[in-house]
CSV table of C-alpha atoms in Angstrom, one decimal:
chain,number,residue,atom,x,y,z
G,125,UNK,CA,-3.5,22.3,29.6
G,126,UNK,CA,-4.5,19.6,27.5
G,127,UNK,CA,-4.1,22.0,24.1
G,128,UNK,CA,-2.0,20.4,21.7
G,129,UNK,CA,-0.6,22.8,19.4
G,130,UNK,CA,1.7,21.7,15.8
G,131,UNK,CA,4.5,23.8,15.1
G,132,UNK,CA,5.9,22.1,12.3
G,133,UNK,CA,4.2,20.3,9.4
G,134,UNK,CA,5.4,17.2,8.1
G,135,UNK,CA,7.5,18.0,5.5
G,136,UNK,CA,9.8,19.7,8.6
G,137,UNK,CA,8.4,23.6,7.9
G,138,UNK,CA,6.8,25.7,10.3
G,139,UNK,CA,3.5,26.8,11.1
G,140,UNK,CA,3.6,29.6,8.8
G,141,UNK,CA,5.6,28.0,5.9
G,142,UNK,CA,8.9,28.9,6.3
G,143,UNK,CA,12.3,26.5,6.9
G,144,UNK,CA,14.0,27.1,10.3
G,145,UNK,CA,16.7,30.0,9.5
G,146,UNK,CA,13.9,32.3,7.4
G,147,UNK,CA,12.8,35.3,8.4
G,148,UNK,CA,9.7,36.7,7.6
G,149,UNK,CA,8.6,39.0,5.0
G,150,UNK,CA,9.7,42.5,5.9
G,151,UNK,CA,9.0,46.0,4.4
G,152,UNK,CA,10.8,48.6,5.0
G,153,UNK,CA,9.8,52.3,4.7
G,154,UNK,CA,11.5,55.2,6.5
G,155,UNK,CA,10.3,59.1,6.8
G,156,UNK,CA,6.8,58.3,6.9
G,157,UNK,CA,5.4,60.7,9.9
G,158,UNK,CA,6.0,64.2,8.2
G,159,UNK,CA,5.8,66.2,12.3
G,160,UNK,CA,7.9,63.8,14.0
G,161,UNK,CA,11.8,65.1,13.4
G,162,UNK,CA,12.4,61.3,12.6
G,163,UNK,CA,10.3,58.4,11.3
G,164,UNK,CA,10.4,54.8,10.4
G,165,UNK,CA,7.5,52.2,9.8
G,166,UNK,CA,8.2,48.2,9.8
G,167,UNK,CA,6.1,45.3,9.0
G,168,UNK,CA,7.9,42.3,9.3
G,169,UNK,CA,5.7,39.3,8.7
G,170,UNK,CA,2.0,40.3,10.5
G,171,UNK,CA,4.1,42.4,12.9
G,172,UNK,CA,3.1,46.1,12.1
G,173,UNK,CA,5.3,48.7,14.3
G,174,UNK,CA,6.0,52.8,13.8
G,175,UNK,CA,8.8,54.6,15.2
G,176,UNK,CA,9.0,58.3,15.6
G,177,UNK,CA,11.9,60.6,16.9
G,178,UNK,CA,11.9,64.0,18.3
G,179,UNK,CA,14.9,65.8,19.3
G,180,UNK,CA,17.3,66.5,20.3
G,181,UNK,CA,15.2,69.1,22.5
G,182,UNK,CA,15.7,71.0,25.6
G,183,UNK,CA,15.8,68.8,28.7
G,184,UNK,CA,13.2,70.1,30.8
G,185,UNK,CA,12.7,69.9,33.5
G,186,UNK,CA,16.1,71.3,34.2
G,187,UNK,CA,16.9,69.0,36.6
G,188,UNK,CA,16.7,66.0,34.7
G,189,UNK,CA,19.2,67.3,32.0
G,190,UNK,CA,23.1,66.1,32.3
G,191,UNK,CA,26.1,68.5,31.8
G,192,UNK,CA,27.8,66.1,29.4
G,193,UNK,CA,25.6,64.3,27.2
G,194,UNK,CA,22.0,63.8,26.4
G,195,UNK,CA,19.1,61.7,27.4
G,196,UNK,CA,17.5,59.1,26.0
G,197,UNK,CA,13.8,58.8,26.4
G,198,UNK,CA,11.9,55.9,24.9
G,199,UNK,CA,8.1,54.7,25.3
G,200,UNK,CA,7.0,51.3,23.6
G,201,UNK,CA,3.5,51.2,23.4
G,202,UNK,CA,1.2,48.1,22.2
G,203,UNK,CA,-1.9,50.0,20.5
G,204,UNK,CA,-5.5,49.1,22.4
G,205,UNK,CA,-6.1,47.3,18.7
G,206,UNK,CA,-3.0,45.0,18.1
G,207,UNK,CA,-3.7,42.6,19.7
G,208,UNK,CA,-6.7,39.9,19.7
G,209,UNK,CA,-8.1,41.1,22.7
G,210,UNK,CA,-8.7,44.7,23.8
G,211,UNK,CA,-5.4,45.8,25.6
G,212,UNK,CA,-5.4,48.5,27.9
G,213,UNK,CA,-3.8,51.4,26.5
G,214,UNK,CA,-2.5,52.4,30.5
G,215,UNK,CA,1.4,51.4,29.8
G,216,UNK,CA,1.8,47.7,31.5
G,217,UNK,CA,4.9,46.3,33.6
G,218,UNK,CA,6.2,44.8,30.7
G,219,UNK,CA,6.0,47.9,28.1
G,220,UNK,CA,7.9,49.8,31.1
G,221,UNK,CA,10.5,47.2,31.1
G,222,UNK,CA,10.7,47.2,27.0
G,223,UNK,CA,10.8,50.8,27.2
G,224,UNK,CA,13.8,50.6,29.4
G,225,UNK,CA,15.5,47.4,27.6
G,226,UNK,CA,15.2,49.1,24.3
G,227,UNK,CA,16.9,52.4,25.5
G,228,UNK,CA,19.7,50.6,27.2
G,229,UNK,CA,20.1,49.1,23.6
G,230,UNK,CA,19.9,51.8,21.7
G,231,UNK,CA,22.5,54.5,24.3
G,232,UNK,CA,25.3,52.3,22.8
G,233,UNK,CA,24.7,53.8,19.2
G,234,UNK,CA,24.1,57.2,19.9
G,235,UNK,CA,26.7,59.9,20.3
G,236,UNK,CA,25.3,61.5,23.1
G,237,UNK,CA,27.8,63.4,23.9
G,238,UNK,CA,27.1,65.4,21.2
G,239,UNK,CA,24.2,66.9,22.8
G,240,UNK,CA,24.5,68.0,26.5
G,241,UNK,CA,21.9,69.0,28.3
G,242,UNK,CA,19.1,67.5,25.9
G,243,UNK,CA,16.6,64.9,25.5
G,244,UNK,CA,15.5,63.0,22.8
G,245,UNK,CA,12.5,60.7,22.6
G,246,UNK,CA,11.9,57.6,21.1
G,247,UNK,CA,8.6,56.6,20.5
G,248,UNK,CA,7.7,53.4,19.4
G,249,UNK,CA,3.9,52.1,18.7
G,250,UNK,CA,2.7,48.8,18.3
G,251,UNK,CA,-0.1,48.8,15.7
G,252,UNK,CA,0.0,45.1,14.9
G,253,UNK,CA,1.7,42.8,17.2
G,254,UNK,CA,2.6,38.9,16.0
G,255,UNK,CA,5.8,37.9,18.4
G,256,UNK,CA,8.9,39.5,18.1
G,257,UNK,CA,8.0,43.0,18.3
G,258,UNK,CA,10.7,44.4,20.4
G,259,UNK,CA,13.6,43.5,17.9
G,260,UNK,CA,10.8,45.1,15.1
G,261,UNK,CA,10.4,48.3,17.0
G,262,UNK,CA,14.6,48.2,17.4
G,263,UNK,CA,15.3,48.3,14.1
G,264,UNK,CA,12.1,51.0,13.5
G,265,UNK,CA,13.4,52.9,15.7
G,266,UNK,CA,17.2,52.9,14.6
G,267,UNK,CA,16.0,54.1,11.2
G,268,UNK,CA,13.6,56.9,13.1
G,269,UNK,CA,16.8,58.0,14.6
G,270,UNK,CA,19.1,57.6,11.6
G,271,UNK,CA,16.3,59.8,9.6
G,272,UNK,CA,16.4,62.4,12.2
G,273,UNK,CA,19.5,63.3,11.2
G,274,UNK,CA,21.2,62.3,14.9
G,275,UNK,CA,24.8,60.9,15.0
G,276,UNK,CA,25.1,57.5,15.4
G,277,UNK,CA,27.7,54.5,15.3
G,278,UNK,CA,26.2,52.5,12.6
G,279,UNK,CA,22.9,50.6,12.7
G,280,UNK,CA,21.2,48.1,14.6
G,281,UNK,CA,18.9,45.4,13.4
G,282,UNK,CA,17.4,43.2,16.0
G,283,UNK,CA,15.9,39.9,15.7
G,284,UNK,CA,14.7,36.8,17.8
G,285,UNK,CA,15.9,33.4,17.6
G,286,UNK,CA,14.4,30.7,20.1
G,287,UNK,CA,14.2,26.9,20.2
G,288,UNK,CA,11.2,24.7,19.4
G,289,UNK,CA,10.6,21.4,19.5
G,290,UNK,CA,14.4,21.1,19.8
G,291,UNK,CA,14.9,22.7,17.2
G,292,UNK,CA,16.8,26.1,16.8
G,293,UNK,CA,14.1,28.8,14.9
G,294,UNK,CA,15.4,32.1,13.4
G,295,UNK,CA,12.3,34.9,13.7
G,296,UNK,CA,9.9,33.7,16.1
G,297,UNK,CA,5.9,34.5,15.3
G,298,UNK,CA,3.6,34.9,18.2
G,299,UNK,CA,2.7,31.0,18.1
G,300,UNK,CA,6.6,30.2,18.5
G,301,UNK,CA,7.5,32.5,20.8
G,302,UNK,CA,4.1,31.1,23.1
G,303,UNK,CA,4.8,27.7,22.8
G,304,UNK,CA,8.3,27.0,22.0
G,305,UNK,CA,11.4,25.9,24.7
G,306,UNK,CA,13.4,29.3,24.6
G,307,UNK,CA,13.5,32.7,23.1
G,308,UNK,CA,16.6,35.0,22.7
G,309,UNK,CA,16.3,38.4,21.3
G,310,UNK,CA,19.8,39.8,19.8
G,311,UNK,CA,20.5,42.9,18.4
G,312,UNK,CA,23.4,43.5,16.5
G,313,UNK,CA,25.7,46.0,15.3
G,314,UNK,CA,27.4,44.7,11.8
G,315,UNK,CA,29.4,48.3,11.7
G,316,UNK,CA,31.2,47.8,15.3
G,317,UNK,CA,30.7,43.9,15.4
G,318,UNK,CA,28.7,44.1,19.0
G,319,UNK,CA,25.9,43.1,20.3
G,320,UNK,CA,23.7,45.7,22.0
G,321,UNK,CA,20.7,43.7,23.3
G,322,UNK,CA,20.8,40.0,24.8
G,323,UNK,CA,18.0,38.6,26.4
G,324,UNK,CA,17.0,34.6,26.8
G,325,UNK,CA,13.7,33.6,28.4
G,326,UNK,CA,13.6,29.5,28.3
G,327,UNK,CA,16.6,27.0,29.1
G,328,UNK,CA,18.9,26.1,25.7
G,329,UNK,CA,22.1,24.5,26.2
G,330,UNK,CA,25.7,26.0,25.9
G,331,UNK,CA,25.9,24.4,22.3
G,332,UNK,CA,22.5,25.9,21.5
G,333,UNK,CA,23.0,29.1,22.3
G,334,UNK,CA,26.1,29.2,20.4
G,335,UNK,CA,24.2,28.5,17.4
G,336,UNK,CA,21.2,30.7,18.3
G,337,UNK,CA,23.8,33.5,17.9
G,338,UNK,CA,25.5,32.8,15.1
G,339,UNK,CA,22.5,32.1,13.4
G,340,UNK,CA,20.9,35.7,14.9
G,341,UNK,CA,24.0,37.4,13.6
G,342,UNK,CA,23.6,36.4,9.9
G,343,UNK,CA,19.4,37.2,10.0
G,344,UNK,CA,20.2,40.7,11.6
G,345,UNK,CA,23.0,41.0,8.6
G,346,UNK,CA,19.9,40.6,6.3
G,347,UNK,CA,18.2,42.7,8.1
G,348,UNK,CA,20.3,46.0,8.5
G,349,UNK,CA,20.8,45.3,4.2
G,350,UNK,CA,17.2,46.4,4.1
G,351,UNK,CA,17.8,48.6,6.4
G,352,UNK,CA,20.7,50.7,4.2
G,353,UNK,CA,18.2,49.9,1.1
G,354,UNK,CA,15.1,51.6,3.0
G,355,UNK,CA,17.5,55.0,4.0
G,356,UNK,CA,18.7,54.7,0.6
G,357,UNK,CA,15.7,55.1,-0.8
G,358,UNK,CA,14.4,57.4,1.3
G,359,UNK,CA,16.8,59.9,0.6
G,360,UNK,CA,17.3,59.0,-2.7
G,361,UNK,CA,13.7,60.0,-3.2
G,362,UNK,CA,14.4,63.5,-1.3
G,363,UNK,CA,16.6,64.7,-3.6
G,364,UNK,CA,14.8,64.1,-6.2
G,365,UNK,CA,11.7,66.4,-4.9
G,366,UNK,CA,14.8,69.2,-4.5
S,151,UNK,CA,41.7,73.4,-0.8
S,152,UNK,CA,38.3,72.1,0.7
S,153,UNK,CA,36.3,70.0,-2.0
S,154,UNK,CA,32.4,70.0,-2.5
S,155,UNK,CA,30.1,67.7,-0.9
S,156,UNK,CA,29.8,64.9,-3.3
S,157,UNK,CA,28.3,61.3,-2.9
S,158,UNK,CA,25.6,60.3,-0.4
S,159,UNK,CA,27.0,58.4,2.4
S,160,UNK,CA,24.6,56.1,5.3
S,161,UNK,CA,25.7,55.6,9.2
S,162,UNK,CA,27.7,53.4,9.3
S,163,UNK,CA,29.2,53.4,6.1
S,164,UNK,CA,33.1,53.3,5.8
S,165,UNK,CA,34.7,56.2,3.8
S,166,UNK,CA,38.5,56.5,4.1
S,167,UNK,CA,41.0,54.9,6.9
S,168,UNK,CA,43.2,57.0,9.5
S,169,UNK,CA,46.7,56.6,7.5
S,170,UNK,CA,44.7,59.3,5.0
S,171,UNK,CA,42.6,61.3,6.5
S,172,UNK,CA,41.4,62.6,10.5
S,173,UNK,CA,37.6,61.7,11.1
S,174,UNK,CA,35.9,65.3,11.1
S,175,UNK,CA,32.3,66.1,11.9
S,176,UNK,CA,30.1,63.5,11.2
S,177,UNK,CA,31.9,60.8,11.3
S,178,UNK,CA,33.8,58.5,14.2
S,179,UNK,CA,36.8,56.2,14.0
S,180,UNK,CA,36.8,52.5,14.7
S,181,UNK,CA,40.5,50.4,14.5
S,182,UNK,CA,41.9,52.7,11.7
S,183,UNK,CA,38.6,53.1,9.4
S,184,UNK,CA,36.8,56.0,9.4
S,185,UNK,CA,33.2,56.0,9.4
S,186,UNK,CA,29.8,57.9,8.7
S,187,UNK,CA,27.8,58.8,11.7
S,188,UNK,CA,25.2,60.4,9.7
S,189,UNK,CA,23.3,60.7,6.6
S,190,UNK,CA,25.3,63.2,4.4
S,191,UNK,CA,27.6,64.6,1.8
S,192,UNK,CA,31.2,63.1,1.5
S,193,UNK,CA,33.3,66.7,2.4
S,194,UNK,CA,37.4,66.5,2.1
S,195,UNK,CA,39.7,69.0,3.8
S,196,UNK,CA,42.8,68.1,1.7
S,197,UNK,CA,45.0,71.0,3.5
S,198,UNK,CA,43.6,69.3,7.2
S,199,UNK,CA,43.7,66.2,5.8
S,200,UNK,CA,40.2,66.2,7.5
S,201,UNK,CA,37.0,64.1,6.3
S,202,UNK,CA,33.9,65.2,7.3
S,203,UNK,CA,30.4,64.1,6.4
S,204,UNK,CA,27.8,67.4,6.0
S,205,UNK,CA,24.4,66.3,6.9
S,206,UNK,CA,21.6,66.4,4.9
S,207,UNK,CA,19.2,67.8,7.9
S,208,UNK,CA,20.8,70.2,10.2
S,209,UNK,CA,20.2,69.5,13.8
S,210,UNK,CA,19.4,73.1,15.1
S,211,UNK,CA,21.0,72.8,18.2
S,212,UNK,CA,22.6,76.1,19.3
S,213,UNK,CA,26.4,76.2,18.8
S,214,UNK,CA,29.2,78.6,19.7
S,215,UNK,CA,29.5,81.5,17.1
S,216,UNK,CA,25.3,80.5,16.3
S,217,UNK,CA,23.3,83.7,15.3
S,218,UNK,CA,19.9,83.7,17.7
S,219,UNK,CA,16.9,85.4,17.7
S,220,UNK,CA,14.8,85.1,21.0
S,221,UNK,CA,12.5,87.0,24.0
S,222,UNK,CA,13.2,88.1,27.0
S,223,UNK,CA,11.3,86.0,29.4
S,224,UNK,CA,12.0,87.3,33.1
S,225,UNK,CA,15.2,87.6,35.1
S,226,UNK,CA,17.0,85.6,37.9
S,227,UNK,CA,19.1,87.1,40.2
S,228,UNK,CA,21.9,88.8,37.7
S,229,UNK,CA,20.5,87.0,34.3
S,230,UNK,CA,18.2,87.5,32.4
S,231,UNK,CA,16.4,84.2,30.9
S,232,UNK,CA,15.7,84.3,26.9
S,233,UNK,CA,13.7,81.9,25.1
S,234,UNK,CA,15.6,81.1,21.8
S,235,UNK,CA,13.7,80.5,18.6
S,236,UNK,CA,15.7,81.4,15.8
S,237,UNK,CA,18.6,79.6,15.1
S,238,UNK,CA,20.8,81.0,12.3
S,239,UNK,CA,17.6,81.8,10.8
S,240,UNK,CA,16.2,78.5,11.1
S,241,UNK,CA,12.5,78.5,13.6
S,242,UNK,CA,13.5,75.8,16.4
S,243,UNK,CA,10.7,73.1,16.5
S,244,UNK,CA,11.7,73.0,20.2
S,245,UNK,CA,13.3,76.7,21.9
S,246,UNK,CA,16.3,76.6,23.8
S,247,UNK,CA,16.1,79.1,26.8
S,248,UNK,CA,19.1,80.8,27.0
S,249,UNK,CA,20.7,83.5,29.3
S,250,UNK,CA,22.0,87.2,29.2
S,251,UNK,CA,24.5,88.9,32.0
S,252,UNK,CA,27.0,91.2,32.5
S,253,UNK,CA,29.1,89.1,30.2
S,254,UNK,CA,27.2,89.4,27.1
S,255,UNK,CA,27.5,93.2,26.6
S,256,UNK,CA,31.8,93.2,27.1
S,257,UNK,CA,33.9,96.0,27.5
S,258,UNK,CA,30.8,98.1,27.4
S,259,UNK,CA,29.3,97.2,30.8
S,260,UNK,CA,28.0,98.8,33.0
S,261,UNK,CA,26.9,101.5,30.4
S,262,UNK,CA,24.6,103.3,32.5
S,263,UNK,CA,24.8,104.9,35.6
S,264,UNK,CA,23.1,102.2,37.4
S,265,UNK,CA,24.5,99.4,35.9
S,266,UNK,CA,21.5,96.9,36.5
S,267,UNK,CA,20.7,94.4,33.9
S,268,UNK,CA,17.5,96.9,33.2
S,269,UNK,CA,19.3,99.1,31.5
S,270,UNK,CA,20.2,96.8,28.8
S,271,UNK,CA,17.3,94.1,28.3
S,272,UNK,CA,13.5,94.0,29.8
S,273,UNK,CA,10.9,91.2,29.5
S,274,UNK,CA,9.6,90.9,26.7
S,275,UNK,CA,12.2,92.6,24.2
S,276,UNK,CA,13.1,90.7,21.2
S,277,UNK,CA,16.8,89.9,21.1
S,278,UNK,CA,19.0,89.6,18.5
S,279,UNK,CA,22.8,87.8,19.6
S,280,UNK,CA,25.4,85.4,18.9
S,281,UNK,CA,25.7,82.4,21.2
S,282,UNK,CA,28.8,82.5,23.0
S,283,UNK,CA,29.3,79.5,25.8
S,284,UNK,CA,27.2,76.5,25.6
S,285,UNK,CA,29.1,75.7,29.0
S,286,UNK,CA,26.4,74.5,31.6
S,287,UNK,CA,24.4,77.2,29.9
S,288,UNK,CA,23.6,79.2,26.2
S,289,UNK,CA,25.0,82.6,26.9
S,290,UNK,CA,24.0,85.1,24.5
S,291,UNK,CA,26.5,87.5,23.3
S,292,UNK,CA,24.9,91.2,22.7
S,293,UNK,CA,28.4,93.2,22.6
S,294,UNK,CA,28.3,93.9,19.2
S,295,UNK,CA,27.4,96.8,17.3
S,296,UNK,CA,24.5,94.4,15.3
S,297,UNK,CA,23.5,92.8,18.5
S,298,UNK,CA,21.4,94.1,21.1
S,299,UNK,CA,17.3,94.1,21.4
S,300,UNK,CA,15.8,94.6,18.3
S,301,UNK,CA,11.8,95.5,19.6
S,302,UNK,CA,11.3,96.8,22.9
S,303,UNK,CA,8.2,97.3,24.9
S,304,UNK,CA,7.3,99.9,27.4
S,305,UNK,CA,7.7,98.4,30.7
S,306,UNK,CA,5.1,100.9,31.9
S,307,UNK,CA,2.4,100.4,29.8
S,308,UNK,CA,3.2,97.6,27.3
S,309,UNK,CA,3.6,99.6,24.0
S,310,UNK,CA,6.1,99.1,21.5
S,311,UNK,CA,9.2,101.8,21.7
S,312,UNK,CA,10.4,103.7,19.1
S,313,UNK,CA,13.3,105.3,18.9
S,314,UNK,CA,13.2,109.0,18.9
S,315,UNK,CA,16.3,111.2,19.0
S,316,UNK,CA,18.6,108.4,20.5
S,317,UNK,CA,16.1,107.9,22.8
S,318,UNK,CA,13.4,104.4,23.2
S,319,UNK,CA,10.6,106.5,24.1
S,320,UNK,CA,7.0,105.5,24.6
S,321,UNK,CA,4.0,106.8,22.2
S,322,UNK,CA,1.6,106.0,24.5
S,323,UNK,CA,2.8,107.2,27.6
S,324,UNK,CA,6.2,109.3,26.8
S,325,UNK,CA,7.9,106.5,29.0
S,326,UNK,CA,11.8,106.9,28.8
S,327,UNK,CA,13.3,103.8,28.6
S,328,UNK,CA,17.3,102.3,28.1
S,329,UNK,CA,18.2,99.3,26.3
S,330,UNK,CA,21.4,98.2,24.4
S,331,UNK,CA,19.9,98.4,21.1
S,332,UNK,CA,21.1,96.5,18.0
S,333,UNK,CA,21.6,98.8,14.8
S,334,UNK,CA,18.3,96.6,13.6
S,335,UNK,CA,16.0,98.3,15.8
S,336,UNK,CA,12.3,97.8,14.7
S,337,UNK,CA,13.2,95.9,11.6
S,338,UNK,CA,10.4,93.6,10.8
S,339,UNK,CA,11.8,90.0,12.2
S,340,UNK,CA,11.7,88.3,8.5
S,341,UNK,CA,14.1,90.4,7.0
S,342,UNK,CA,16.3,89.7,10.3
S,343,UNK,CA,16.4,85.9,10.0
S,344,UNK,CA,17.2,87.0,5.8
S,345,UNK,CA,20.1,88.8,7.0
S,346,UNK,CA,21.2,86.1,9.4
């Protein structure tokens, strides 16, 4: 325990350069898995995440389909080689509980009673994992489902904000998120003007979290820009080849 | 007066607001804008007053009214179970199972003198039908004159039927079988999805 580990430099920036309300490079590129129905890959700072779609398909089986609407299936997955170490590839407790948290946040956008009696699965992969790779594989997978052609209302970009040193941090890396006070994922939905996922894992005070938000609100506003640019370009690109 | 599909529009993206037009496919409503649900074409119903947004990858989900080509797969108790693959001439990535009764021939039921399900569709036959109800189930219409099986096999020995004098009658083994038999029978299955 007797680690001591600097988060910020002297000059008040953080361990990887940037001021406290920056994101982190991101790149953008959507339709890149040409079998999956949907596909959308994201690297946001050393974060690298894919996110494929197929669907909607025939709920099998039977039993597990619903007479009014469809079902969402998702599976986040860390690769065995994105982290450090070797991780198992066996899903873990807390890629069940992502899996779950992420569909929960994503049945809010989707217009599931479009499709009765279907499923459609959400795959999202972890190739390269460097803290906040939930909100990454959120906004991936938005995109996946947006390129799949599958009705939704608007999009969602996700990001983390957290507290450090007392201090509130827009983006957290895997360092940040580690050693920092608190960490609140948000997603957000600039079309409706709702959240869709809130978590917090740390103690922040009333005033803090107020700030955390508002704060998480105008990152994810940056974020769904370059979301509209990559679906933009995308299909921009498509009609060209026709 | 319907206009053209024109500009590209994102989800999410605003297009018009409820005083001038009704949100139509594609597109949902939130306090009196209108927006896109999907990736699409901008298309305007002036006489409906109706916006719609036509995607730019069609979901091949079978619809009511949906032209189907499928197989005969087995039967359960007065249905028979069809595996869908041909959507209004699109090939599904994923086939729909779909079912045939009593219901999808009409008026014209029963036909036969028996009146079992037999008579009209065996495993195995290719189908060729209009989806009717997506209610709890896809139920496969086959009363038309165009609709009906389109390849049959013997159900004695397994060869294909052909039809001879109004009759499906087996090459191999002069098998007399009944089926309700679209006016396609034994047309070559690409030049079916063409006509669809």
């Amino acid at each position: 325990m007797g680690e001591s580990i600097t988060l910020f430099s002297e000059d008040g920036k953080r361990s990887d350069g940037r001021s406290l309300d920056e994101l982190r490079p991101i790149r953008i590129k959507v339709g890149v898995l040409s079998n999956a129905q949907g596909s959308a890959y994201i690297e946001q700072g050393r974060n690298k995440i894919i996110a494929a779609v197929y669907g909607p398909k025939e709920a099998l089986p039977k039993h597990i389909s619903l007479p009014d609407r469809c079902i969402l299936r998702c599976r986040y997955h860390m690769a065995p080689f994105s982290t450090t170490e070797r991780k198992s590839p066996a899903p873990s407790r807390r890629e069940i509980e992502l899996s779950m948290v992420l569909r929960n946040a994503l049945e809010p956008l989707v217009m599931t009673w479009l499709f009765p009696r279907t499923v459609i699965d959400i795959f999202i992969e972890v190739l390269q994992a460097d803290g906040g790779t939930r909100c990454a594989g959120l906004t991936a997978a938005v995109l996946a489902l947006a390129d799949a052609g599958i009705p939704l209302k608007g999009l969602v970009a996700a990001c983390a904000v957290g507290k450090a040193d007392g201090k509130i941090l827009v983006d957290l890396n895997d360092l940040e998120d580690k050693y920092g006070e608190a960490d609140m994922p948000v997603a957000y939905n600039p079309t409706l003007d709702g959240i869709t996922l809130l978590q917090m894992d740390g103690i922040m005070s009333k005033e803090e979290v107020e700030q955390a938000l508002s704060l998480a609100i105008t990152a994810t506003q940056k974020m769904h820009k370059m979301q509209v640019d990559a679906l933009r370009e995308r299909f921009s690109v498509q009609r060209r080849e026709v | 007066m319907r206009e053209s599909p024109s500009r590209l529009v994102l989800v999410g993206e605003p297009l018009a607001t409820l005083e001038e037009f009704f949100p139509g496919d594609g597109t949902f409503e939130k306090d009196g804008v209108i927006y896109s649900s999907r990736i699409g074409r901008v298309s305007v119903d002036r006489n409906r007053r109706m916006l719609e947004v036509v995607e730019l990858k069609p979901l091949l989900v079978p619809k009511p009214g949906f032209k189907i080509i499928g197989s005969v797969t087995g039967f359960s108790s007065h249905y028979a179970n069809v595996r869908i693959f041909y959507v209004n001439g699109n090939r599904l990535s994923y086939e729909y199972t779909g079912l045939v009764g009593r219901e999808s021939f009409g008026r014209s039921y029963p036909r036969f003198r028996t009146g079992s399900l037999r008579n009209y569709v065996r495993e195995n036959d290719l189908i060729y039908g209009e989806v009717m109800s997506t209610v709890n189930v896809n139920l496969i219409d086959l009363s038309a004159k165009e609709y009906g099986v389109v390849k049959a096999y013997c159900g004695n020995c397994g060869s294909p039927l052909v039809l001879f004098k109004k009759y499906l009658t087996c090459p191999s083994c002069r098998t007399r079988e009944n089926r309700k038999l679209s006016v396609f029978y034994n047309e070559q299955i690409e030049r079916l999805v063409a006509r669809v």
